[in-house]
Coordinates of C-alpha atoms and ligand atoms in Angstrom, one line a residue:
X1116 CA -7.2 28.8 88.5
X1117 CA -9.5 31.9 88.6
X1118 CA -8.6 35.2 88.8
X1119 CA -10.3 36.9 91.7
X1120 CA -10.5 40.5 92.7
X1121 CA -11.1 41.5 96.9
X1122 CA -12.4 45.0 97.3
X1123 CA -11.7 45.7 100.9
X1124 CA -10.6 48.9 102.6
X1125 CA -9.0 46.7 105.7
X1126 CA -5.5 46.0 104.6
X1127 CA -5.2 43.1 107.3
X1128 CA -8.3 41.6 106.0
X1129 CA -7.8 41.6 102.7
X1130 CA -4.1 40.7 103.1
X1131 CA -5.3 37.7 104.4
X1132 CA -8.0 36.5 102.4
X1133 CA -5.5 37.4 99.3
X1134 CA -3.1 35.0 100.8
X1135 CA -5.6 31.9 101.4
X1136 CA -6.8 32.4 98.1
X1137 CA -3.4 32.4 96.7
X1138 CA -2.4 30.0 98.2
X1139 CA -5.1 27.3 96.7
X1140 CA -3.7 28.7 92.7
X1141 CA -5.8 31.6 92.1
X1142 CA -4.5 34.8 90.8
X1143 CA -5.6 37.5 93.1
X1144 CA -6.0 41.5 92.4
X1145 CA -6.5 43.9 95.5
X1146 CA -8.6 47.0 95.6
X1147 CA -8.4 48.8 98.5
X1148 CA -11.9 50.9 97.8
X1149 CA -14.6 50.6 95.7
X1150 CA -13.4 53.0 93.0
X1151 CA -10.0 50.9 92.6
X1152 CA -12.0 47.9 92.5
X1153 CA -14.3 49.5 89.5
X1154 CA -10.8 50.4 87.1
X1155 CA -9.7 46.8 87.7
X1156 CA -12.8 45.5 86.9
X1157 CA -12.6 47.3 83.1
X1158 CA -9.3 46.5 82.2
X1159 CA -8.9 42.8 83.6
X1160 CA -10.9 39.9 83.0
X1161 CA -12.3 38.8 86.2
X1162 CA -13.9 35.7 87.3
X1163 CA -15.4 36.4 90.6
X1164 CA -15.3 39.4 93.1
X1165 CA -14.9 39.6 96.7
X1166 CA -16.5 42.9 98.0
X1167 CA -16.9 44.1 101.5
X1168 CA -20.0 46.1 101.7
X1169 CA -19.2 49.0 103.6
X1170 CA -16.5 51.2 101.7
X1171 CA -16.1 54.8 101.1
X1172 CA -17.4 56.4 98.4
X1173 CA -18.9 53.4 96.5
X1174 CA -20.0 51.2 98.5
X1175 CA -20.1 47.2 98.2
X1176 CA -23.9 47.2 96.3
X1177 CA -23.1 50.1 93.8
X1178 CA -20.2 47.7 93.0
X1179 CA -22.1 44.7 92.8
X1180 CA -24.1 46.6 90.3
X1181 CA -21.6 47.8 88.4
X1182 CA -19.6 44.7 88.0
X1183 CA -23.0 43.1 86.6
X1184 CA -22.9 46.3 83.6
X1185 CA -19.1 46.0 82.9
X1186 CA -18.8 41.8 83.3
X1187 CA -21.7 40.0 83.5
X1188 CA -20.1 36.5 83.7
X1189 CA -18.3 37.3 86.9
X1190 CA -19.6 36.0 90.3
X1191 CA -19.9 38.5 93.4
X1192 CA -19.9 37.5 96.9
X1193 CA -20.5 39.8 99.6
X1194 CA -19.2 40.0 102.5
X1195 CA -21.3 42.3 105.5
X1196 CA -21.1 42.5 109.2
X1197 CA -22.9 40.2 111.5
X1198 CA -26.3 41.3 111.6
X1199 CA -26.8 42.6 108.5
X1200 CA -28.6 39.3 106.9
X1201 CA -31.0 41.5 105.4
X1202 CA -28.7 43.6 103.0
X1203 CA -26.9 40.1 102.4
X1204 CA -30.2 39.2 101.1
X1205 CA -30.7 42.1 99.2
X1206 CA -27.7 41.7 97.4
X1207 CA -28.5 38.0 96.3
X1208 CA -31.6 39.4 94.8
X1209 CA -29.3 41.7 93.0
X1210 CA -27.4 39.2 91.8
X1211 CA -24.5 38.2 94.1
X1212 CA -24.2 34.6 93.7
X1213 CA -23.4 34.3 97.9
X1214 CA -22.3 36.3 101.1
X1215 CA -20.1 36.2 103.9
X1216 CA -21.0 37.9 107.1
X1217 CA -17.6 39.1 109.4
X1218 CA -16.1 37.4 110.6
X1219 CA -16.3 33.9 108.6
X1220 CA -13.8 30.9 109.5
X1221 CA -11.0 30.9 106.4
X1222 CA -12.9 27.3 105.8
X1223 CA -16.0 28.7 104.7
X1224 CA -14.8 31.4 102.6
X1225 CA -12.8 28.5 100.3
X1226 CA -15.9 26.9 100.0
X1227 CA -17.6 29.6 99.3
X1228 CA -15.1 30.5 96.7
X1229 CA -14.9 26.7 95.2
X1230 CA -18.7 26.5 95.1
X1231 CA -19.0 30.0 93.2
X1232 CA -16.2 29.2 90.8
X1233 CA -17.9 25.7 90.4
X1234 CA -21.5 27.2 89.6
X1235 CA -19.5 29.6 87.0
X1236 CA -18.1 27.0 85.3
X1237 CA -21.4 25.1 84.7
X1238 CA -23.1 28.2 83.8
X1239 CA -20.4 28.5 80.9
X1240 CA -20.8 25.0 80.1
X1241 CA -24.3 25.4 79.5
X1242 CA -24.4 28.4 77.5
X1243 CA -21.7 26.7 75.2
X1244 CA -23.8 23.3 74.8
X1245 CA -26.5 25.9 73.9
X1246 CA -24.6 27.4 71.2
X1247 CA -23.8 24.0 69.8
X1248 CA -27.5 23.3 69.9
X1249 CA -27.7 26.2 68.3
X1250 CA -25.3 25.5 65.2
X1251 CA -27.5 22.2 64.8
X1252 CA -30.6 24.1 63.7
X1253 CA -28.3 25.0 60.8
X1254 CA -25.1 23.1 59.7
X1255 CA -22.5 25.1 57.8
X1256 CA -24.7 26.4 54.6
X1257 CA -27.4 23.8 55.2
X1258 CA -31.1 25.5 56.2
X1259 CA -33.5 23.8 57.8
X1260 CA -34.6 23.4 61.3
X1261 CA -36.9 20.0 61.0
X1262 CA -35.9 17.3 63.3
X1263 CA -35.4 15.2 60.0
X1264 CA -32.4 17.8 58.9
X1265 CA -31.3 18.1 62.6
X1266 CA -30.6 14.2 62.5
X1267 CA -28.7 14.6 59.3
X1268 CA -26.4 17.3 61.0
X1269 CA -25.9 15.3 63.7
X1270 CA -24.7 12.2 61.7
X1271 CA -22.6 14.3 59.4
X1272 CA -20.6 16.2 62.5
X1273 CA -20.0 13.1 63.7
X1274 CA -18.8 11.3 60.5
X1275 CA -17.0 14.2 59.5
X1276 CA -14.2 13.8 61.4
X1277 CA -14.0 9.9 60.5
X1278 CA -12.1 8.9 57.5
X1279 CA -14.9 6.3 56.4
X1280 CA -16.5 6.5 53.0
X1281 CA -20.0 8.0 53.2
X1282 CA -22.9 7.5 50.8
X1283 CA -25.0 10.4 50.5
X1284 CA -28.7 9.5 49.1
X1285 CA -31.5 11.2 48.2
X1286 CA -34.2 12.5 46.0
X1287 CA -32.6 15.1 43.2
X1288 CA -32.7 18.7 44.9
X1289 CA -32.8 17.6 48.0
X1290 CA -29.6 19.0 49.0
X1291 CA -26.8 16.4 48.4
X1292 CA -24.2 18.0 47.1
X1293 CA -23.9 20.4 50.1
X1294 CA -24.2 17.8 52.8
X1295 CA -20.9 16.1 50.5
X1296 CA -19.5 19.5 51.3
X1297 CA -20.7 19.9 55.0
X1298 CA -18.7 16.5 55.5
X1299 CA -15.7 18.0 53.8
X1300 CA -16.0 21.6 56.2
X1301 CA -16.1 19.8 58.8
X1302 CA -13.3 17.0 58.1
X1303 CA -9.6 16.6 59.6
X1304 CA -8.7 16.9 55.4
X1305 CA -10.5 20.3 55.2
X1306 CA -7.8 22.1 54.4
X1307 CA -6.5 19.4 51.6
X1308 CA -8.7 19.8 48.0
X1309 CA -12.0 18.7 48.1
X1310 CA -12.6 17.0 44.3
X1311 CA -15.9 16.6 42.8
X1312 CA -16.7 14.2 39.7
X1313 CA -20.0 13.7 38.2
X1314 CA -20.1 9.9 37.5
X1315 CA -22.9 10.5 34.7
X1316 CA -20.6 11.6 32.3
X1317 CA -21.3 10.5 28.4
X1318 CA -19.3 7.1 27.9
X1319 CA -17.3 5.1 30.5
X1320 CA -13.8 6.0 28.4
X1321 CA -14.3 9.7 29.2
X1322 CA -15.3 8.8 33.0
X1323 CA -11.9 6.4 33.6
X1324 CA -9.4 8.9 32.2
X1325 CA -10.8 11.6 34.4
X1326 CA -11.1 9.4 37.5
X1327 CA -7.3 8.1 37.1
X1328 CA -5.9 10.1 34.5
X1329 CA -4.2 8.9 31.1
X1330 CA -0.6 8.5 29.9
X1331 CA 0.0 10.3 26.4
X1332 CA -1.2 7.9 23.7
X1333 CA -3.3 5.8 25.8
X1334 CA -6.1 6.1 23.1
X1335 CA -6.0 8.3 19.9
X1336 CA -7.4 11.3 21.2
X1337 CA -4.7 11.3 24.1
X1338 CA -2.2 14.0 22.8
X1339 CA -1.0 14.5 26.4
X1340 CA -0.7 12.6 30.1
X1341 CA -3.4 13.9 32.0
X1342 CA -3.1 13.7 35.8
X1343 CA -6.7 12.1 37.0
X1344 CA -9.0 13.3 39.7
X1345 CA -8.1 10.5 42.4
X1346 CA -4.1 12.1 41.8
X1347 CA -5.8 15.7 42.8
X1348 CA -7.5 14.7 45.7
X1349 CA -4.5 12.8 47.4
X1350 CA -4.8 13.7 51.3
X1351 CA -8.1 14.8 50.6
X1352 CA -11.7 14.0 49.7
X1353 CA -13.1 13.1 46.3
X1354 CA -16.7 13.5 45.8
X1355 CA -18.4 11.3 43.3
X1356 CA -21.4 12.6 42.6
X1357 CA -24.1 10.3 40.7
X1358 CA -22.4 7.5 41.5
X1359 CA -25.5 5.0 40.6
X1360 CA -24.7 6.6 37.0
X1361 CA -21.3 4.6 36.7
X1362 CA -20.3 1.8 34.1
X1363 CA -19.7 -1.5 35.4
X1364 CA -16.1 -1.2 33.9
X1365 CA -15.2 1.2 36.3
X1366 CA -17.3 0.2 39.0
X1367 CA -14.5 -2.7 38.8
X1368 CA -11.4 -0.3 38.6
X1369 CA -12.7 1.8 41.6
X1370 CA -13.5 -1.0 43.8
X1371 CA -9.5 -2.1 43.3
X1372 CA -8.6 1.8 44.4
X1373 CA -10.9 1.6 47.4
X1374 CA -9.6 -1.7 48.3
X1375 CA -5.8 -1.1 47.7
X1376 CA -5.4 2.5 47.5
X1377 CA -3.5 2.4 44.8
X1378 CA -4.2 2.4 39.9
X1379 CA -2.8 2.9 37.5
X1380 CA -3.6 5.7 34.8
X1381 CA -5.0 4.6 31.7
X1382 CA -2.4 3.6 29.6
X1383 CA 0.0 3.4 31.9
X1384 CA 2.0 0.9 33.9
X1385 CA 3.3 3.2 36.9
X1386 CA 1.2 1.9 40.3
X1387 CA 0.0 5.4 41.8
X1388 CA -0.4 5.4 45.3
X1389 CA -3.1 7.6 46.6
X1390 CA -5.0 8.5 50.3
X1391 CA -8.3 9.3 49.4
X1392 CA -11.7 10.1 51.4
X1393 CA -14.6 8.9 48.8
X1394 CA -17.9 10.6 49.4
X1395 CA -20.3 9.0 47.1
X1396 CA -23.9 10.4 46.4
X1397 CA -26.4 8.9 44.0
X1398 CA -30.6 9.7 43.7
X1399 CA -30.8 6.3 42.1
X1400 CA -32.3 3.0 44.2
X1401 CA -29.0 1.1 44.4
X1402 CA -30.5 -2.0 45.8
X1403 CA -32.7 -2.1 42.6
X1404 CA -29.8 -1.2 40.2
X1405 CA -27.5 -4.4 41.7
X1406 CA -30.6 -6.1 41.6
X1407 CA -30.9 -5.2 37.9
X1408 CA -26.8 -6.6 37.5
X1409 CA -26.0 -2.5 37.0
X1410 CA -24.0 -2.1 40.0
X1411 CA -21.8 -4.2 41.8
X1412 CA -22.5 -5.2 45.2
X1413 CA -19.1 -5.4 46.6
X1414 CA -18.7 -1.8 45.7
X1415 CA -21.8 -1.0 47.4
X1416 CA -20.4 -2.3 50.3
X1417 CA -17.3 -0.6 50.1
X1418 CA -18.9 2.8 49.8
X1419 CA -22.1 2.4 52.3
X1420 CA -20.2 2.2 55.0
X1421 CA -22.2 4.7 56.5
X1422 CA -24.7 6.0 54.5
X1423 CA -26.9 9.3 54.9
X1424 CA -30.2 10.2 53.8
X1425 CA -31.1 13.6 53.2
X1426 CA -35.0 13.4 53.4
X1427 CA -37.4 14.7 50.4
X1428 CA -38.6 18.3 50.7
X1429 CA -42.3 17.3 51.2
X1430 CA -41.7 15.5 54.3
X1431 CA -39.9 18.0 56.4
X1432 CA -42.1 21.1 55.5
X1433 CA -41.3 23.1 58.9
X1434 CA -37.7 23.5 56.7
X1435 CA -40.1 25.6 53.7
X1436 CA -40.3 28.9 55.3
X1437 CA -36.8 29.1 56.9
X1438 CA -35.6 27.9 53.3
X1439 CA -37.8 30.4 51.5
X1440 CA -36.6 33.4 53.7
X1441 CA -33.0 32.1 52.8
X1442 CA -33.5 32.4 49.0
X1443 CA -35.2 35.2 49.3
X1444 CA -32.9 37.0 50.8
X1445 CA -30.2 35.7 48.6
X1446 CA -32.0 36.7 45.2
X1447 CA -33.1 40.3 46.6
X1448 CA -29.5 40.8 47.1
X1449 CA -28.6 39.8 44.3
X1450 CA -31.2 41.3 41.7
X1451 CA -30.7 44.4 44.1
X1452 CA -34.2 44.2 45.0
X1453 CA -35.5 45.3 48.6
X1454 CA -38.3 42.6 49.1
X1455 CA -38.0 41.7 52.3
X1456 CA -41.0 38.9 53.2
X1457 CA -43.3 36.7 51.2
X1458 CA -47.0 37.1 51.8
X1459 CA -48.8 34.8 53.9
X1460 CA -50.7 33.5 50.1
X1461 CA -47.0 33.0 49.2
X1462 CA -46.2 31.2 52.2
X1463 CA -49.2 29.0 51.9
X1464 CA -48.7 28.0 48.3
X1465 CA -45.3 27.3 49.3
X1466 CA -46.5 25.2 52.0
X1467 CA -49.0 23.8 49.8
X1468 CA -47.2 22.2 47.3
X1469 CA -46.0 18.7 46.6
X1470 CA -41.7 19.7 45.7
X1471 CA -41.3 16.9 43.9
X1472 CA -37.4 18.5 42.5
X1473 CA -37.1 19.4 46.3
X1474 CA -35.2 22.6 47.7
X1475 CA -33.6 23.0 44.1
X1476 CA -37.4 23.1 42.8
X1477 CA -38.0 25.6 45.9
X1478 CA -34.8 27.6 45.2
X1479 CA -35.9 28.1 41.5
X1480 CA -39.8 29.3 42.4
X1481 CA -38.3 31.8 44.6
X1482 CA -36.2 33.0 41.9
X1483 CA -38.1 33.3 39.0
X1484 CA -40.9 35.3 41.4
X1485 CA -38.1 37.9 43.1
X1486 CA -37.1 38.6 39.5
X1487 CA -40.4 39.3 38.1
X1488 CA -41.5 41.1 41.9
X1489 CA -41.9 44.5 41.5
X1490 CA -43.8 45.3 44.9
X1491 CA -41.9 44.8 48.3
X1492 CA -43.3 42.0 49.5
X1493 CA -43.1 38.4 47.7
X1494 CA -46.7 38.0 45.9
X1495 CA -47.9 34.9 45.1
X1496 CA -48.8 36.3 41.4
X1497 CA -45.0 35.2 40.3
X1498 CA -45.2 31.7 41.3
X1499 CA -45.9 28.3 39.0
X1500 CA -49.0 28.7 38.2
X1501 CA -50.7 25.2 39.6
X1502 CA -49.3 25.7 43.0
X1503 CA -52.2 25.1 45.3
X1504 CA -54.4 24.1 42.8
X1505 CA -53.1 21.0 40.9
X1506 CA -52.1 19.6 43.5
X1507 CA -55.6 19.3 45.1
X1508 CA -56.9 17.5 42.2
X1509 CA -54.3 14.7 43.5
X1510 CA -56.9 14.0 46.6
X1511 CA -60.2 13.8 43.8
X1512 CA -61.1 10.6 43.9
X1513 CA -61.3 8.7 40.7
X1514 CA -64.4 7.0 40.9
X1515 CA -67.6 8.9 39.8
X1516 CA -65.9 11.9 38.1
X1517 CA -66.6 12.9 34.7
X1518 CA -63.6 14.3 33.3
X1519 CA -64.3 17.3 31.9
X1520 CA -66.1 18.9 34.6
X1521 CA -62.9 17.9 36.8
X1522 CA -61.1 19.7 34.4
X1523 CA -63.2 22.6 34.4
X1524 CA -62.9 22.9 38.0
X1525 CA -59.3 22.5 37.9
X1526 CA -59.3 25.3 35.1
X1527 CA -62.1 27.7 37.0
X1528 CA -60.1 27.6 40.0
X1529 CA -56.9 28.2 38.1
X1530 CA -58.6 31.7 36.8
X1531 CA -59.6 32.3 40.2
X1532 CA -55.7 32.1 41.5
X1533 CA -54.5 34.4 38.2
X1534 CA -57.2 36.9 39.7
X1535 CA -56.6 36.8 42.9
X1536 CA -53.0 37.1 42.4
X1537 CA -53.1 40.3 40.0
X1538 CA -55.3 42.0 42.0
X1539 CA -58.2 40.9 39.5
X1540 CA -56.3 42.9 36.5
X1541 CA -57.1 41.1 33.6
X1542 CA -54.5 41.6 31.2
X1543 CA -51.7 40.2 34.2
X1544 CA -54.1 37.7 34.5
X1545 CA -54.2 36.3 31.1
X1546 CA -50.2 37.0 30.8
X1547 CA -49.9 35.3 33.6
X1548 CA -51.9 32.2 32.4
X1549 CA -50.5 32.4 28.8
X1550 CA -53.9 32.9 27.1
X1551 CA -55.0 36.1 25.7
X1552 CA -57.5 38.7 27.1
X1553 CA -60.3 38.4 25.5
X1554 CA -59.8 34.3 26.4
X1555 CA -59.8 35.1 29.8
X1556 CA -62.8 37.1 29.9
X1557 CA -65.0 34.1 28.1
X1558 CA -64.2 31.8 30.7
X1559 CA -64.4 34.1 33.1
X1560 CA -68.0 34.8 31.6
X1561 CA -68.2 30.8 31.5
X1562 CA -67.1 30.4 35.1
X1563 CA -69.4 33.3 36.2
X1564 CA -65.8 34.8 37.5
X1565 CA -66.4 38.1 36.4
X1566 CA -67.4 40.1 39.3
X1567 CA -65.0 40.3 41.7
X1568 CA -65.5 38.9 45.1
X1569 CA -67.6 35.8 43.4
X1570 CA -66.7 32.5 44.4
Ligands
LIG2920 N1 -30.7 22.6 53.3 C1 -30.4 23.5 52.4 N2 -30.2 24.8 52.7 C2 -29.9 25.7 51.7 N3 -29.9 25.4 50.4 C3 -30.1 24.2 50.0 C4 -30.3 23.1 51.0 N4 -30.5 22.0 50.3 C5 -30.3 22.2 49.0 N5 -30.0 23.6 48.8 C6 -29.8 24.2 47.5 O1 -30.6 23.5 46.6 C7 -29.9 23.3 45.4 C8 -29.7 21.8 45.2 O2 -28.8 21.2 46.2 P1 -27.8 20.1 45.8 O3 -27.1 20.4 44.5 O4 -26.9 19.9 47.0 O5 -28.8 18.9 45.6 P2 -28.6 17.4 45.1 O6 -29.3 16.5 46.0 O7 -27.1 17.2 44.9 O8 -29.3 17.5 43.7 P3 -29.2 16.5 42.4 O9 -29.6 15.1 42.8 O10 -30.1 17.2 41.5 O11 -27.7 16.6 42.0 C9 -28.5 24.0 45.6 O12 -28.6 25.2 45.0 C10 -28.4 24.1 47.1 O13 -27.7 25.3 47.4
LIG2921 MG1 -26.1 16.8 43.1

């Protein structure tokens, strides 16, 4: 059902096109001019418009137009008298989506009217799929546009809303913990707790009695029952981070939870029953730790149901600017700072670079250089020193170097970045580099680096 307004000074005619129109379920609003049609069309929501073209006053095309300022999303159709195919035309290109010349068999106006309403709704449809498409590029708090993170947002919308345990891996700082919470967000139990343990605790003891809790007197340090983390998270999800990190002992315990959804606390006898989501999440190669005899394989099973891999910074580096803006952003606000972009030398440094502790390692760098900004664009004076430069050294090839000219290279073109970077003021330089002034200057003597300009 649409709601659809006639402008039409003819009472018969409208009355009659109201009634057909009616008839087939739509809700139908009459204007007998142009200027009626106008005060409906700001107050209601409309979905398509009937207009005669001739009117007093305002006409059927200054209508037309107007419509398209106040609603955009609603369809037009004009209707003219025979002969006029030209203005019918006219008012196409102005946007009407058909026309109608007088007089039309009923028949053709309800196609008309279906095929418009149709058209609308696809046009709708589309711009909503784009919207989704759009929430893709991002997911929740997740940056990062690469296909590689657009696949991981894919996988966790869809296994959001499933109830299956979900391994999370990945390199440390790749971003782990907030896909775990994406999930979560985006789960039937969002609005249930959302529990998080780290598995790498200090000894197994402490790890059990906070996974299932402990009855007073369980072990000598037990002066009262504590309620464990799988009790907190009933009807919701438990997140257990580092789970490569956890003793065989209670690799053994969880596995009977995961299978029977049900423990008992430490010390205890009472069976708890318990409906838990696990989201597990390790950096660890599990396949090498059970090959090792460190974790089991039936818990493996258990938890990889479906598992997600949330790809190292290094080889998704379209994600480095759109995450770099994001933290910059972030930290200005923060530090009350107003720098607003990096330079392009901070960009390519960024781009550069190996991130080997991933967006964490990223998020950091971008950090430490907003605090220690003092311009209002992000310089690349602020960064790690080695950025851009080390990292070359990784491509020297081993063969037929002498190692101390490699490291005089790596050490000349070091100096050359500290210059560069502080505008070639010395004393920033050598801070910068953790060497003293008059240091700098000898190699910079050394390195015929003291003119500036020289290569
Ligand atoms: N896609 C991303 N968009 C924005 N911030 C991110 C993204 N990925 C990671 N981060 C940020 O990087 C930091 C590390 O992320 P997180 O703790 O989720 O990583 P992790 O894989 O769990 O790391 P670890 O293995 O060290 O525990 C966090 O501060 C997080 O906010
Ligand atoms: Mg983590």
């Amino acid at each position: 059902m649409a709601t659809i307004l006639i402008a039409e000074d003819r009472k018969g005619m409208r009355d009659m096109v109201a009634k057909v129109l009616t008839d087939k379920g739509h809700h139908v609003i009459e204007a007998k001019d142009g200027r009626q049609a106008l005060e409906i069309l700001e107050k209601s929501s409309i979905d398509l418009v009937i207009t005669d073209l001739r009117m007093p006053e305002i006409d059927g095309m200054e209508l037309l137009k107007r419509a398209k300022e106040i609603n955009p999303g609603a369809s037009v159709i004009m209707v003219t008298a025979y002969g006029t195919i030209d203005i019918a035309v006219e008012a196409m290109k102005r946007g009407a989506v058909d026309f109608m010349a007088k007089p039309f068999p009923i028949s053709e106006m309800e196609i008309k009217v279906e095929k418009a309403l149709a058209q609308q709704k696809l046009a709708k449809e589309k711009e909503y799929l784009e919207e989704e498409l759009n929430i893709e590029y991002n997911f929740g708090d997740m940056i990062g546009p690469s296909s590689k993170m657009q696949e991981v947002y894919k996988l966790i919308r869809k296994v959001a809303k499933t109830d299956t345990s979900v391994m999370i891996r990945g390199e440390s700082g790749t971003g782990k913990e907030m896909a775990a919470r994406a999930i979560y967000y985006n789960s039937l139990r969002k609005d249930n707790a959302f529990i998080k343990v780290s598995c790498a605790v200090l000894s197994e003891g402490v790890l059990e009695s906070e996974l299932f809790g402990h009855e007073k007197g369980a072990f000598t340090s037990a002066i009262e029952k504590r309620t464990g983390r799988f009790e907190l998270a009933d009807k919701g999800t438990l997140f257990l981070d580092e789970i490569g990190d956890m003793g065989l002992n209670t690799q053994v315990k969880l596995l009977r939870v995961l299978q029977e959804r049900e423990f008992e606390r430490v010390g205890g006898n009472e069976t708890i029953k318990v409906d838990v989501r696990i989201i597990a999440a390790t950096h660890k190669n599990l396949e090498e730790e059970i090959r090792q005899g460190r974790f089991r394989e039936d818990l493996y099973y258990r938890l990889n149901v479906v598992p997600v891999f949330i790809p190292p910074l290094r080889e998704r580096k379209e994600d480095i600017p759109y995450l770099a803006k994001h933290f910059l952003v972030k930290y200005a606000s923060k530090t009350n700072k107003k720098i607003k972009e990096l330079s392009s030398n901070t960009l390519e440094f960024l781009m550069n670079y190996n991130w080997s502790g991933n967006v964490r390692e990223l998020e950091n760098a971008i950090e430490r250089a907003v605090v220690l900004e003092t311009g209002d664009i992000l310089s690349s004076q602020h960064l790690p020193l080695g950025m851009g430069t080390i990292q070359e050294t990784k491509n020297i090839p081993l063969t037929g170097q002498n190692l101390t000219r490699t490291l005089e290279e790596v050490e000349r073109q070091l100096i050359k970045k500290a210059l560069a970077d502080t505008d070639w003021n010395q004393s920033r330089a050598a801070e910068a580099l953790g060497v003293n002034r008059s240091s700098l200057y000898y190699k910079m003597l050394k390195y015929d680096l003291v003119k500036k300009g020289l290569t």
